PDB file of N, CA and C in Angstrom:
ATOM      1  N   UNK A 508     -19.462  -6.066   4.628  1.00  0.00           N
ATOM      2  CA  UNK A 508     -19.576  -5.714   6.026  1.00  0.00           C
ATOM      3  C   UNK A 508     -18.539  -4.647   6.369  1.00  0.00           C
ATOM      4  N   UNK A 509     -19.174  -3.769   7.432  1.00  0.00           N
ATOM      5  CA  UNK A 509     -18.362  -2.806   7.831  1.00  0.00           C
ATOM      6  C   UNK A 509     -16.852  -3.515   8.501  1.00  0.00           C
ATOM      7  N   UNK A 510     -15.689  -2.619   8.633  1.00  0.00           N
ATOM      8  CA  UNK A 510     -14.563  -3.348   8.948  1.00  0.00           C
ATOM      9  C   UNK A 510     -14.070  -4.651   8.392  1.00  0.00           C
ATOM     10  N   UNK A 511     -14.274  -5.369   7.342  1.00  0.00           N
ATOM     11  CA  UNK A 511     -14.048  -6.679   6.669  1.00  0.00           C
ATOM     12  C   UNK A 511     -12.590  -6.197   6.403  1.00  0.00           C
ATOM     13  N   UNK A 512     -11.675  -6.270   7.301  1.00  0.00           N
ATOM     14  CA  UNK A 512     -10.061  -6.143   6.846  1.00  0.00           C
ATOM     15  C   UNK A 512     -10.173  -7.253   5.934  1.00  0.00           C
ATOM     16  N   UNK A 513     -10.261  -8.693   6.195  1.00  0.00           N
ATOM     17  CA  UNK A 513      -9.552  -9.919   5.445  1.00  0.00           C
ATOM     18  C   UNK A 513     -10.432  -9.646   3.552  1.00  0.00           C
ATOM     19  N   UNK A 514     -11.284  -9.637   3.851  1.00  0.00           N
ATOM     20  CA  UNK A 514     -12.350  -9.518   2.382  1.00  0.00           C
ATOM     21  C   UNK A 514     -11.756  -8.522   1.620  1.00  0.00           C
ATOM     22  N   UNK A 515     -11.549  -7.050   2.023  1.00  0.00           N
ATOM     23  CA  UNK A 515     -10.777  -6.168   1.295  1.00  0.00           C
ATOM     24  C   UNK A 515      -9.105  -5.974   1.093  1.00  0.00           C
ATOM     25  N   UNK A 516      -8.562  -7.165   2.142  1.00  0.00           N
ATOM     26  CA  UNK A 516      -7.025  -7.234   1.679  1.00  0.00           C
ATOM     27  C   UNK A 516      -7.117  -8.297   0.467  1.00  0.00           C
ATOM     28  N   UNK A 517      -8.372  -9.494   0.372  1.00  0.00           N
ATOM     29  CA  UNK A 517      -8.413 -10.409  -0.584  1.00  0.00           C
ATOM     30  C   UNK A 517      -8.317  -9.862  -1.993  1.00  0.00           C
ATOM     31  N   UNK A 518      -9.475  -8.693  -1.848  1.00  0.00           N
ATOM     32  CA  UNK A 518      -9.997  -7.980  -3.032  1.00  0.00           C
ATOM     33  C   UNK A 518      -8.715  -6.936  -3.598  1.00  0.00           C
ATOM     34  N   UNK A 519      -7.815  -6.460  -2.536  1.00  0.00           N
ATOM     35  CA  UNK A 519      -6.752  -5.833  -2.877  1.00  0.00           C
ATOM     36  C   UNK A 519      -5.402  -6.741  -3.790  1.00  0.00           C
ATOM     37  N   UNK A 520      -5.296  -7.808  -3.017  1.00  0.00           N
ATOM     38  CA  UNK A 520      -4.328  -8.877  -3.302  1.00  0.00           C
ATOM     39  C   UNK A 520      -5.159  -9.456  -5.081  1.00  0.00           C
ATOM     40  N   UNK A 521      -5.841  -9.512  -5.358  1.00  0.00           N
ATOM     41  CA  UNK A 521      -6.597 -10.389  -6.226  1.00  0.00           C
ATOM     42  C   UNK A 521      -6.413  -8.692  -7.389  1.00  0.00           C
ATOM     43  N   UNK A 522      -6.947  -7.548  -6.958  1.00  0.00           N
ATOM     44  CA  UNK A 522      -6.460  -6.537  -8.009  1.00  0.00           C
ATOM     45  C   UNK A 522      -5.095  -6.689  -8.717  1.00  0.00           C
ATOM     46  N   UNK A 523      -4.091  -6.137  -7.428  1.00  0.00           N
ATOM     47  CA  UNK A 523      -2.627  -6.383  -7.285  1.00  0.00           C
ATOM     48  C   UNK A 523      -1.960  -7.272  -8.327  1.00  0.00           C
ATOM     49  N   UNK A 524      -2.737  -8.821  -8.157  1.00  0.00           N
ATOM     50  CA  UNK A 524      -2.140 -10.071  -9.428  1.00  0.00           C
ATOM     51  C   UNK A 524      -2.478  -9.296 -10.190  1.00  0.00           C
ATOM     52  N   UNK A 525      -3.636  -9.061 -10.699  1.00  0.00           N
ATOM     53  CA  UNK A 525      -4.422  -8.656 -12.299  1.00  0.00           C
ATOM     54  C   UNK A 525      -3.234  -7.359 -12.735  1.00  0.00           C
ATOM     55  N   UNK A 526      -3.081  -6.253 -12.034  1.00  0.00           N
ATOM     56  CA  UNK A 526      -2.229  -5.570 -13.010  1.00  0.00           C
ATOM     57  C   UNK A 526      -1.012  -6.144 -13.177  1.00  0.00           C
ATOM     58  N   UNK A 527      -0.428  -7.066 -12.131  1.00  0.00           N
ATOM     59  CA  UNK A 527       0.804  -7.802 -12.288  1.00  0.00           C
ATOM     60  C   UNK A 527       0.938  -8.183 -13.481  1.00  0.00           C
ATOM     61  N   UNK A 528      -0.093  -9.235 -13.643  1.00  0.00           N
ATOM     62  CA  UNK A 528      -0.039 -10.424 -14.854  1.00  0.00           C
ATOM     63  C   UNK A 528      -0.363  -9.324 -16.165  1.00  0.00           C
ATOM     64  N   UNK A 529      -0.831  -8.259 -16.083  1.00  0.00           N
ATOM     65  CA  UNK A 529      -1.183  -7.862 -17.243  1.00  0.00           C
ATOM     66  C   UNK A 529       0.028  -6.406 -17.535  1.00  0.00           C
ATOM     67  N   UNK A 530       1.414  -6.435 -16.518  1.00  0.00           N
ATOM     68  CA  UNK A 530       2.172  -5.720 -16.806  1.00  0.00           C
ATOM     69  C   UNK A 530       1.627  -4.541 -16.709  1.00  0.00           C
ATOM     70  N   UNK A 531       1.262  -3.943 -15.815  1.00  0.00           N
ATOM     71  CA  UNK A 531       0.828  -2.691 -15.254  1.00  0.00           C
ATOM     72  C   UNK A 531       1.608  -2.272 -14.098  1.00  0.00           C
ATOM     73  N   UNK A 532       3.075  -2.402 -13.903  1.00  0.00           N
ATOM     74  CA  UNK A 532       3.504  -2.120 -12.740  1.00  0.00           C
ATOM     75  C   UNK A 532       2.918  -1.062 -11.578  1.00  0.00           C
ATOM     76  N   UNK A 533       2.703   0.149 -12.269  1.00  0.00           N
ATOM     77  CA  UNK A 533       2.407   1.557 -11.162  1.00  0.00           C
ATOM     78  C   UNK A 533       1.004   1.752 -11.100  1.00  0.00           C
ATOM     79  N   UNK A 534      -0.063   0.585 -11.331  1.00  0.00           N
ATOM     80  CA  UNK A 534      -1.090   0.097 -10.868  1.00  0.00           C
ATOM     81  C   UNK A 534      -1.012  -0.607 -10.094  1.00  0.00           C
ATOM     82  N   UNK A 535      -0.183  -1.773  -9.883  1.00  0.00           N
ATOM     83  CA  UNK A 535       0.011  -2.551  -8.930  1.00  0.00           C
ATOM     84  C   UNK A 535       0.951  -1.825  -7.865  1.00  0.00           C
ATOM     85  N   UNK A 536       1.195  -0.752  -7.985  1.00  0.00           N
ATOM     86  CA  UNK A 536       1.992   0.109  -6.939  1.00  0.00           C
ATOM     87  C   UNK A 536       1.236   0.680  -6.472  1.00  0.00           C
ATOM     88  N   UNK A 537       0.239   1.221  -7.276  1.00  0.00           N
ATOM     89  CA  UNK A 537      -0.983   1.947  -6.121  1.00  0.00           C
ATOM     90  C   UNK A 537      -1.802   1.253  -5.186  1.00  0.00           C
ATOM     91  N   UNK A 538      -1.963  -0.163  -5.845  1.00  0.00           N
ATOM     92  CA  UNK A 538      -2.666  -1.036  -4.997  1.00  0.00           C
ATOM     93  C   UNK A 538      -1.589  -1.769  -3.657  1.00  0.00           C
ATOM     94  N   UNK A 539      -0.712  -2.007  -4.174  1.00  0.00           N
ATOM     95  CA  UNK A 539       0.342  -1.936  -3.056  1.00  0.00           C
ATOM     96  C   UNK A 539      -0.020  -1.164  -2.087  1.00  0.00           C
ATOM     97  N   UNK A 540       0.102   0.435  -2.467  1.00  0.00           N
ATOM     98  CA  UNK A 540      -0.191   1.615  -1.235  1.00  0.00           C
ATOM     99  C   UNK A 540      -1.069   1.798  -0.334  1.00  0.00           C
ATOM    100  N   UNK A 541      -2.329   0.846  -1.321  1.00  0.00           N
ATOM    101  CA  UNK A 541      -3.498   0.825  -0.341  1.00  0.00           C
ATOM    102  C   UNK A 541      -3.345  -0.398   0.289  1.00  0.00           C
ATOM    103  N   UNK A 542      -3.075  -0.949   0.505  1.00  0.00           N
ATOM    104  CA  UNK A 542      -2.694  -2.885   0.917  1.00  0.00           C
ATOM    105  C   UNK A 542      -2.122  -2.025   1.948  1.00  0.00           C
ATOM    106  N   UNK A 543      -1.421  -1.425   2.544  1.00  0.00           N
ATOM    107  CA  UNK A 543      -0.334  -0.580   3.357  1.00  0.00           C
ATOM    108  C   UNK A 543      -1.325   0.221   3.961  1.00  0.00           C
ATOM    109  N   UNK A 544      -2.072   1.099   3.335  1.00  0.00           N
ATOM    110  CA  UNK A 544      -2.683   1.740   4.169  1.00  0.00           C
ATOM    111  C   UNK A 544      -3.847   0.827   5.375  1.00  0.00           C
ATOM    112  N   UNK A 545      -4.211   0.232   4.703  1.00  0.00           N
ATOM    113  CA  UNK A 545      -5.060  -1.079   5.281  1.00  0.00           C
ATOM    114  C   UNK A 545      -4.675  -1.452   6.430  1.00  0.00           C
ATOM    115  N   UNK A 546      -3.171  -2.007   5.995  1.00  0.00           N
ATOM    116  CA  UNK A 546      -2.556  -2.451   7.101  1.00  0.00           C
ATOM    117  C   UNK A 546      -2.160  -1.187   8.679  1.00  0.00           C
ATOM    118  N   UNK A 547      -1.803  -0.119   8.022  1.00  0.00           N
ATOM    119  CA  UNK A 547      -1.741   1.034   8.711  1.00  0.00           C
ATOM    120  C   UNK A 547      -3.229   1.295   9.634  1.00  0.00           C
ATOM    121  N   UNK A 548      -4.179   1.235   8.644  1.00  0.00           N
ATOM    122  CA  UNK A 548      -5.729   1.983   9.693  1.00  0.00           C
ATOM    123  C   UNK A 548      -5.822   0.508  10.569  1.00  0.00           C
ATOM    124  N   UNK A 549      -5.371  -0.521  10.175  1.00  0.00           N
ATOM    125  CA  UNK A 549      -5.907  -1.651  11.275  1.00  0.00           C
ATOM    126  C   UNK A 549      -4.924  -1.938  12.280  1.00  0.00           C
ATOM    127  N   UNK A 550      -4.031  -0.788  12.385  1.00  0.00           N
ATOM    128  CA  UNK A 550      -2.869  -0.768  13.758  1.00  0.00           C
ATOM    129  C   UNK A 550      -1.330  -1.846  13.262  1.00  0.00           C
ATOM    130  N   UNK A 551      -1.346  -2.526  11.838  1.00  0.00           N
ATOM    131  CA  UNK A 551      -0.388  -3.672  11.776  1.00  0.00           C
ATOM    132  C   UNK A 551       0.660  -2.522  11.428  1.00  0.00           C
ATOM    133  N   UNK A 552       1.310  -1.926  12.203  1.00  0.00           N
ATOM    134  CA  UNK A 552       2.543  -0.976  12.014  1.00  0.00           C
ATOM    135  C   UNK A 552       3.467  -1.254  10.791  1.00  0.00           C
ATOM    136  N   UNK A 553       4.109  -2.309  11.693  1.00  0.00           N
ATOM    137  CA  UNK A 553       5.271  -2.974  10.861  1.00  0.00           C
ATOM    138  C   UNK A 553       5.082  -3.392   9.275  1.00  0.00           C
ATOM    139  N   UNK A 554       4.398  -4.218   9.038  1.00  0.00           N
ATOM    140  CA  UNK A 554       2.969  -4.627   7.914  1.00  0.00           C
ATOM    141  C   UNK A 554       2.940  -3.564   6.803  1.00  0.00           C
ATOM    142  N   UNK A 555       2.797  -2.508   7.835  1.00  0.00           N
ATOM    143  CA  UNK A 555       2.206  -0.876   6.844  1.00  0.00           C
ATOM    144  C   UNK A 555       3.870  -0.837   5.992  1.00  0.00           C
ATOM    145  N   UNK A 556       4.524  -0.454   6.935  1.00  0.00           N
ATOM    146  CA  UNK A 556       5.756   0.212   6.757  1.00  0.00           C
ATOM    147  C   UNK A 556       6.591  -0.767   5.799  1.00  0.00           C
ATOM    148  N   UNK A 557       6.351  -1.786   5.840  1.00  0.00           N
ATOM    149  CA  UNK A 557       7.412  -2.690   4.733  1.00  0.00           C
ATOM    150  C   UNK A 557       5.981  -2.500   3.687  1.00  0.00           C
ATOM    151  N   UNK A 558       5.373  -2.685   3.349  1.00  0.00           N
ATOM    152  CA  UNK A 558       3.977  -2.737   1.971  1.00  0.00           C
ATOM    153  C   UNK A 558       4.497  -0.906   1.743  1.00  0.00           C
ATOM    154  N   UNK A 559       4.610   0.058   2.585  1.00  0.00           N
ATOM    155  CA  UNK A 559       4.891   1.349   2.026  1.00  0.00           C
ATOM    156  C   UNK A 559       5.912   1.113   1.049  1.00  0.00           C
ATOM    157  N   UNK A 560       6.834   1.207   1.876  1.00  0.00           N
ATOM    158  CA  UNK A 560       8.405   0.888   1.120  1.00  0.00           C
ATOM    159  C   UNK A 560       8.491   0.164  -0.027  1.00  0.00           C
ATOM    160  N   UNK A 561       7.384  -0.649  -0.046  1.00  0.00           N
ATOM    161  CA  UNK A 561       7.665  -1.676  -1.395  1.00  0.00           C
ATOM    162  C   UNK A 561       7.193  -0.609  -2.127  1.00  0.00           C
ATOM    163  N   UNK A 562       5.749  -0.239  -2.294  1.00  0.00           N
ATOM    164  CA  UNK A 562       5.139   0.696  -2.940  1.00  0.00           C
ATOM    165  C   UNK A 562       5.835   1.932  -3.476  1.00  0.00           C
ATOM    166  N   UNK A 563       6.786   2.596  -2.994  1.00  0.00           N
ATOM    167  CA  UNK A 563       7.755   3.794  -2.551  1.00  0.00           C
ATOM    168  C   UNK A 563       9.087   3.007  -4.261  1.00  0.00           C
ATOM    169  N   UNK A 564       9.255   1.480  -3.451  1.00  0.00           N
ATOM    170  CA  UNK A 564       9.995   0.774  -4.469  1.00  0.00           C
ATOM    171  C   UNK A 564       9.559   0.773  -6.009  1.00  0.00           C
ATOM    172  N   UNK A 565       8.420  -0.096  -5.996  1.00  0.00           N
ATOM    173  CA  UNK A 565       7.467  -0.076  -6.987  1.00  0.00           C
ATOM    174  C   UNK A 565       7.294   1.169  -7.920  1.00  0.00           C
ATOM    175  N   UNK A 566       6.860   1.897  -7.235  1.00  0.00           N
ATOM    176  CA  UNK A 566       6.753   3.035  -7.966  1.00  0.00           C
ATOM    177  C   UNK A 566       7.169   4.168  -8.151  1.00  0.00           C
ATOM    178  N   UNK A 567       8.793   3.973  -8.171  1.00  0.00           N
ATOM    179  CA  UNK A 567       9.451   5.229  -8.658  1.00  0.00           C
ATOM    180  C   UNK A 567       9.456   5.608  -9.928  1.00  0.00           C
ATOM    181  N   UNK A 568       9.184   4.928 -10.752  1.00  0.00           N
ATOM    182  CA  UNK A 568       9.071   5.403 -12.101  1.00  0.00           C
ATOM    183  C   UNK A 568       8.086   6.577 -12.530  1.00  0.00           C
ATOM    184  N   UNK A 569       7.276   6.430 -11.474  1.00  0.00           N
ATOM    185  CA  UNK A 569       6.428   7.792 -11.177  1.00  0.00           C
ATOM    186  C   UNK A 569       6.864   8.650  -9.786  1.00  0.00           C
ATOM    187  N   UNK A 570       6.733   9.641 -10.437  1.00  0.00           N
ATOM    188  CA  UNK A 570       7.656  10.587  -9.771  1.00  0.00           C
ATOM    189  C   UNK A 570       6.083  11.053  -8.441  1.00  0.00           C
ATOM    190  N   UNK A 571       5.013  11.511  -9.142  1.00  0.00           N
ATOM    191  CA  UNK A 571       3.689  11.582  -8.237  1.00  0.00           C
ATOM    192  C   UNK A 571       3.667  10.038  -7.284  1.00  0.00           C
ATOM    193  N   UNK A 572       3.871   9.140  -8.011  1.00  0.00           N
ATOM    194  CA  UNK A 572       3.264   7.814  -6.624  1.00  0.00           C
ATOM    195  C   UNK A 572       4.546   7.883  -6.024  1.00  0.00           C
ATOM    196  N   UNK A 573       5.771   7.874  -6.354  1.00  0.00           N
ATOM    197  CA  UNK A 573       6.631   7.597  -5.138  1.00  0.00           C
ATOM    198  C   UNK A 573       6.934   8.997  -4.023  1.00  0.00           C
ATOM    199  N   UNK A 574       6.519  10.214  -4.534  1.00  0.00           N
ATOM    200  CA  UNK A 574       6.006  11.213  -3.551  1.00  0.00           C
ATOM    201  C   UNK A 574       5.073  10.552  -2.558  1.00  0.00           C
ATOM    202  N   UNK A 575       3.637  10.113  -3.507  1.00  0.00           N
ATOM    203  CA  UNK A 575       2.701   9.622  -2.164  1.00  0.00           C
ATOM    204  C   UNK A 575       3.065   8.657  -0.993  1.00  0.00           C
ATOM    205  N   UNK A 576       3.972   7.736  -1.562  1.00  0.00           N
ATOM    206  CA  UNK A 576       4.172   6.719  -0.617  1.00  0.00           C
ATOM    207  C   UNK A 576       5.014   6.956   0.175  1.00  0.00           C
ATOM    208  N   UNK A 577       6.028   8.218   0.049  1.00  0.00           N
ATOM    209  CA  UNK A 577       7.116   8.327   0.827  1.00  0.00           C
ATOM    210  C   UNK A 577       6.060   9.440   2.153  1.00  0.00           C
ATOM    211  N   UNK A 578       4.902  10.152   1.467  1.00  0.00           N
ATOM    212  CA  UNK A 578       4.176  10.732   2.484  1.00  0.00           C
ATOM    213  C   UNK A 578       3.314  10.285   3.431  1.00  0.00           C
ATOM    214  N   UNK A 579       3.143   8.997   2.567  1.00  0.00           N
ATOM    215  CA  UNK A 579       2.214   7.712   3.449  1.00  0.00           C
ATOM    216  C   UNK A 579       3.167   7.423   4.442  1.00  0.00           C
ATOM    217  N   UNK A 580       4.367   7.120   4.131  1.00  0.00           N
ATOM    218  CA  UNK A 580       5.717   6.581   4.792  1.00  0.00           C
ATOM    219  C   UNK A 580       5.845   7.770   6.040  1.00  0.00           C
ATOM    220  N   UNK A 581       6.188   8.137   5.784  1.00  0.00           N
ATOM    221  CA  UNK A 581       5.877   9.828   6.705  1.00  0.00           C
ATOM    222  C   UNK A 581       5.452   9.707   7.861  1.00  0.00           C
ATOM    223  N   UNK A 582       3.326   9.700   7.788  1.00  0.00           N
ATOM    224  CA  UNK A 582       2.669   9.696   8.548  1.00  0.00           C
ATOM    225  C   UNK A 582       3.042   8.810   9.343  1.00  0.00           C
ATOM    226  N   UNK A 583       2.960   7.323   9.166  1.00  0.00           N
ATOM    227  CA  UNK A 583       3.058   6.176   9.805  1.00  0.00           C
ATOM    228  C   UNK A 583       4.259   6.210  11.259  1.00  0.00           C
ATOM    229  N   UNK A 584       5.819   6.710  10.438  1.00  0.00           N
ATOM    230  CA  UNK A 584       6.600   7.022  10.845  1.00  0.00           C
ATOM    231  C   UNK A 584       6.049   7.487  12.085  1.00  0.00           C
ATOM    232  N   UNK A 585       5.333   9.081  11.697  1.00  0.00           N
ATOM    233  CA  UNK A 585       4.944  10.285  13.161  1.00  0.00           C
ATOM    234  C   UNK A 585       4.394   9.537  14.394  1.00  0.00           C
ATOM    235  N   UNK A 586       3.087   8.369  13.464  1.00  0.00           N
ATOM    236  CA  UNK A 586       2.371   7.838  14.211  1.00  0.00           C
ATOM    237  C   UNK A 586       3.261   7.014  15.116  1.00  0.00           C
ATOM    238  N   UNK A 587       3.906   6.380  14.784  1.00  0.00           N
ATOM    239  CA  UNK A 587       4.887   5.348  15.664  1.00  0.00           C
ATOM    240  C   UNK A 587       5.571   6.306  16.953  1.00  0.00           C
ATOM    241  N   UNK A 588       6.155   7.566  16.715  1.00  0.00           N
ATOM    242  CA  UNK A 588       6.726   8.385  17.725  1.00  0.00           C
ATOM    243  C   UNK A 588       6.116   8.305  18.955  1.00  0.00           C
TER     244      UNK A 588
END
């Protein structure tokens, strides 16, 4: 269904374990980012901004994802102004 926040944070959260358990950190950092963005398009500000930061955390070992998340981080920021 269109708008199913809870079904696609499930499906996000349920990815998220799988690269966990299978030691994929900066997979589970991207899915992090989108868990954040989620939270971001459905107005949960605060929500967004700590799941960014983790993501931002998560995935510095990549130099490309912790760019994205600090730009994800960014927007959110503007948006709040």
């Amino acid at each position: 269904a269109l708008f199913d926040f809870e079904n696609a944070l499930a499906c996000y959260r349920d990815a998220e374990n799988i690269y966990r358990t299978r030691n994929l950190p900066l997979l589970a950092a991207e899915v992090s980012d989108n868990i954040a963005y989620l939270y971001f398009s459905s107005g949960e500000y605060l929500k967004a901004l700590s799941a960014y930061r983790a993501a931002d955390v998560e995935g510095r070992a990549n130099n490309y994802h912790a760019a994205v998340a600090r730009l994800d981080q960014s927007e959110l920021l503007l948006e709040l102004n």
